[in-house]
């Protein structure tokens, strides 16, 4: 009997009807029955008369399946429509899908901790194959365990080329909503520096292009095998090919298609939109329908989010699993992690907090130091952060959109941060109480008593494990208020130079010497 | 006839009774009559039987005066109680007191523009004479045109020595309110690192110490002659000598005394308190009484403010002339200038925004770069900012409290900023409209039309003079949206390196090269 790993993909392909519109006219489903679960899975049309069904077993053991549907003219032999396989234990780097845990955290389904250190390459999978390979090689040597990218091609500053393939087959505008064309012309955002181009609406939006999505099959699998979550952006505003002008039936068909096609990839997250609020052709009612559709259709309940440019979407909506945020304040970014965690009681993922680079615009020109600082501020508070790079280049290949090579200084520092977080007792960190000038992360599973009011000493480590982060400040010494009857190992962490310096074991009120530089943290670990 | 400059001090000294308590028991006033004003001025007792009356003429011309009061046992010869003098035009560096202008700005009484570039040396005037002289020498070579300091001695971190003199004569606690001692013990803030010391309450709080205040006469005059405003802090929480435990009569007597003594110095500002909210022995009713008393008693209506640690005082109170602010958000500081200017419709003076230094605590350990950035953010928005330095030193002399020498890097950059602001056409700058990632200051007297909404180009210079500040961002180029039918000189200002680079004359949409460094500004000046 065929075997696959738990959380791997069991795929069935079958010949069927190619007349009419196979993307909409016929059904194909399979019901999988294992010892611990029974799931009915929709298949999808992959062109040239081929239908595919992909299933991800969430448990080990024997699974039996039965295929049904109208996709075939004549009944195939019964033995071809049923079958079975065995799901064997997951391999070393297979932890299952990422799930919400403890309301505000993320955890792999096998129970392993997951801290998201994301990056963004919106259009990497639509670049030349050579560039895509380079991007994968770069990712392999990076700390990133999530990447945000789009199915739809992108048209914007430094993004003016045609994509390798289009998400819909060529056609004559079938599935467009004509009234949205006018709305789009009147209201669509045109940012500074954005070139003008006449829209190309020569597609049939009721027919997804299998050649386009087949390319994504491989890329998402490759990411999966590198341990990188694929935070797939389903819609976005930077369009000149009509992909934000589709009518409701085309949109729903597209969403059903990608859920059927990619749901079995354990590393998939659904990002309904990048900057939903800039897509003036869609209303909240549309987003609600999309969100609920994806929620209903996805048999695996992958993470679902919707990302803002200006105002946040209402992240309390039940179909949203976590807050995918772009900073809305220009000066306070990830410092607000606790505010939103408290407000929404969901994981907070800062997917855009300004990229490291030297671009002309203020979403893409901070230093590596500042980006790393924003990561520390967000992660110590129990949030997750996203990286990106926007260094101007003569070839106009910018990591943020195209992938390629990393040029900035932040990346090794993000690995250093992740390595420190992985050592937190119990696996998770959460925001503790510091005095006014520090961000304190404490071991999430340990005892912690908040002290009252403004009175110091207010930075007593009660959790047994604390990291006090000092950001842009450059103290040359620091007073620690340690309990007198316990002992603590104190380490000075230089988050930029990536050094950890032993500052000794201490008890009681202790003045420790600091290097008088920015981006320092003090780690306090109780010793017996 | 004796002559003095307009806005200089005409002083009369007379012998009088020294029995009883001359600070409270007797009156001494003089009425000054000039062509344009008539003012009745209270005098003050200066010890050893000497009473003084100080008058600042606000106009040129002949003044006649007449002295009255109960301060003498027997009537002095009539000719001694009347007299006259001539106020001649002000000298080159004498612009009169600083006044509120156009609701939110500050202007010297002679009409000259005033941008406050302040500094803070809380206890400088209570240090050794040698150190005081060094502080004055440092100030003389600095850009600072305002300094904040206290009459009362200070007890805090690195401030544990006795002052040179005390503000009240020695005694046995006369004028203390015993119930406040208990309140203070229970509620007074004790910050981390603050040493413990038994309070010394051996003073007579109904008798100001002339030897103490005589020293301040000279210092305030010296500051005045250097063109530096004396932002005098009348009360503060860092006390161990009972100065925050006085009863109402003592407080009022103290305030009347200093108003009578220093009101005639044109450079005096009254700061009712530093960190009023940390003085737990005083209520809002107390502050209101103090504020109204100073407002009533000061014949010259010097600027009046009250400074917070945590929550702002209600700066809409009529006796408050301007907002003297300590940042309340740890990440957003002077970026909020416009918010408070709009809210209170008064000048916004950021007197504490973290000091340059390497102190253990987060109010005193930012880099010079960050302090200068905060100045630019505040000043371009039409606000005023305050500097301070807190570099740890073996001799525990820190500029922020003791004065001495400046060690930081911000000071020359603040002069550079001030020099740029002095060249703004019409003298004043106010906040203009930029795109989301820049702070724009425009000439306050020029035409300015706000564009609607989010649509670029939104950074069109309509005022004829604009500075676009880019803070921590490091763009390697920048698009300017200039009107096509007008011409603009563009300069790249490096606010840290203090260079101004000619980027040519431009019209229309223009991409300009930038150095890809932080702390840059672009100045755009219309040329004919």
mmCIF file with all atom_site columns, C-alpha atoms in Angstrom, chain A residues 273-280 284 287 306-315 320 324-329 340 343-344 350, chain B residues 454:
data_model
loop_
_atom_site.group_PDB
_atom_site.id
_atom_site.type_symbol
_atom_site.label_atom_id
_atom_site.label_alt_id
_atom_site.label_comp_id
_atom_site.label_asym_id
_atom_site.label_entity_id
_atom_site.label_seq_id
_atom_site.pdbx_PDB_ins_code
_atom_site.Cartn_x
_atom_site.Cartn_y
_atom_site.Cartn_z
_atom_site.occupancy
_atom_site.B_iso_or_equiv
_atom_site.pdbx_formal_charge
_atom_site.auth_seq_id
_atom_site.auth_comp_id
_atom_site.auth_asym_id
_atom_site.auth_atom_id
_atom_site.pdbx_PDB_model_num
ATOM 1  C CA . UNK A 1 273 ? -5.772  40.543 0.640  1.00 0.00 ? 273 UNK A CA 1
ATOM 2  C CA . UNK A 1 274 ? -2.778  42.760 0.832  1.00 0.00 ? 274 UNK A CA 1
ATOM 3  C CA . UNK A 1 275 ? -3.975  46.309 1.590  1.00 0.00 ? 275 UNK A CA 1
ATOM 4  C CA . UNK A 1 276 ? -7.623  45.393 1.237  1.00 0.00 ? 276 UNK A CA 1
ATOM 5  C CA . UNK A 1 277 ? -8.615  49.002 1.866  1.00 0.00 ? 277 UNK A CA 1
ATOM 6  C CA . UNK A 1 278 ? -6.899  50.184 -1.324 1.00 0.00 ? 278 UNK A CA 1
ATOM 7  C CA . UNK A 1 279 ? -9.047  47.889 -3.461 1.00 0.00 ? 279 UNK A CA 1
ATOM 8  C CA . UNK A 1 280 ? -11.875 50.312 -4.060 1.00 0.00 ? 280 UNK A CA 1
ATOM 9  C CA . UNK A 1 284 ? -16.768 44.768 3.343  1.00 0.00 ? 284 UNK A CA 1
ATOM 10 C CA . UNK A 1 287 ? -14.508 40.443 1.996  1.00 0.00 ? 287 UNK A CA 1
ATOM 11 C CA . UNK A 1 306 ? -6.694  40.165 5.815  1.00 0.00 ? 306 UNK A CA 1
ATOM 12 C CA . UNK A 1 307 ? -4.041  42.865 5.669  1.00 0.00 ? 307 UNK A CA 1
ATOM 13 C CA . UNK A 1 308 ? -4.554  46.645 5.721  1.00 0.00 ? 308 UNK A CA 1
ATOM 14 C CA . UNK A 1 309 ? -2.829  49.690 4.331  1.00 0.00 ? 309 UNK A CA 1
ATOM 15 C CA . UNK A 1 310 ? -4.655  52.316 6.380  1.00 0.00 ? 310 UNK A CA 1
ATOM 16 C CA . UNK A 1 311 ? -7.399  51.278 8.763  1.00 0.00 ? 311 UNK A CA 1
ATOM 17 C CA . UNK A 1 312 ? -7.361  47.758 10.120 1.00 0.00 ? 312 UNK A CA 1
ATOM 18 C CA . UNK A 1 313 ? -10.061 45.357 9.043  1.00 0.00 ? 313 UNK A CA 1
ATOM 19 C CA . UNK A 1 314 ? -12.268 44.251 11.937 1.00 0.00 ? 314 UNK A CA 1
ATOM 20 C CA . UNK A 1 315 ? -10.046 41.433 13.137 1.00 0.00 ? 315 UNK A CA 1
ATOM 21 C CA . UNK A 1 320 ? -10.109 35.720 10.832 1.00 0.00 ? 320 UNK A CA 1
ATOM 22 C CA . UNK A 1 324 ? -2.079  40.503 9.852  1.00 0.00 ? 324 UNK A CA 1
ATOM 23 C CA . UNK A 1 325 ? -1.063  44.109 10.417 1.00 0.00 ? 325 UNK A CA 1
ATOM 24 C CA . UNK A 1 326 ? 0.597   46.931 8.624  1.00 0.00 ? 326 UNK A CA 1
ATOM 25 C CA . UNK A 1 327 ? 1.668   49.604 11.083 1.00 0.00 ? 327 UNK A CA 1
ATOM 26 C CA . UNK A 1 328 ? -0.755  52.528 10.988 1.00 0.00 ? 328 UNK A CA 1
ATOM 27 C CA . UNK A 1 329 ? 1.258   54.926 13.131 1.00 0.00 ? 329 UNK A CA 1
ATOM 28 C CA . UNK A 1 340 ? -3.984  44.639 19.567 1.00 0.00 ? 340 UNK A CA 1
ATOM 29 C CA . UNK A 1 343 ? -8.179  44.005 21.763 1.00 0.00 ? 343 UNK A CA 1
ATOM 30 C CA . UNK A 1 344 ? -8.625  41.040 19.410 1.00 0.00 ? 344 UNK A CA 1
ATOM 31 C CA . UNK A 1 350 ? 3.141   42.509 11.899 1.00 0.00 ? 350 UNK A CA 1
ATOM 32 C CA . UNK B 2 454 ? -4.733  60.510 0.314  1.00 0.00 ? 454 UNK B CA 1
#
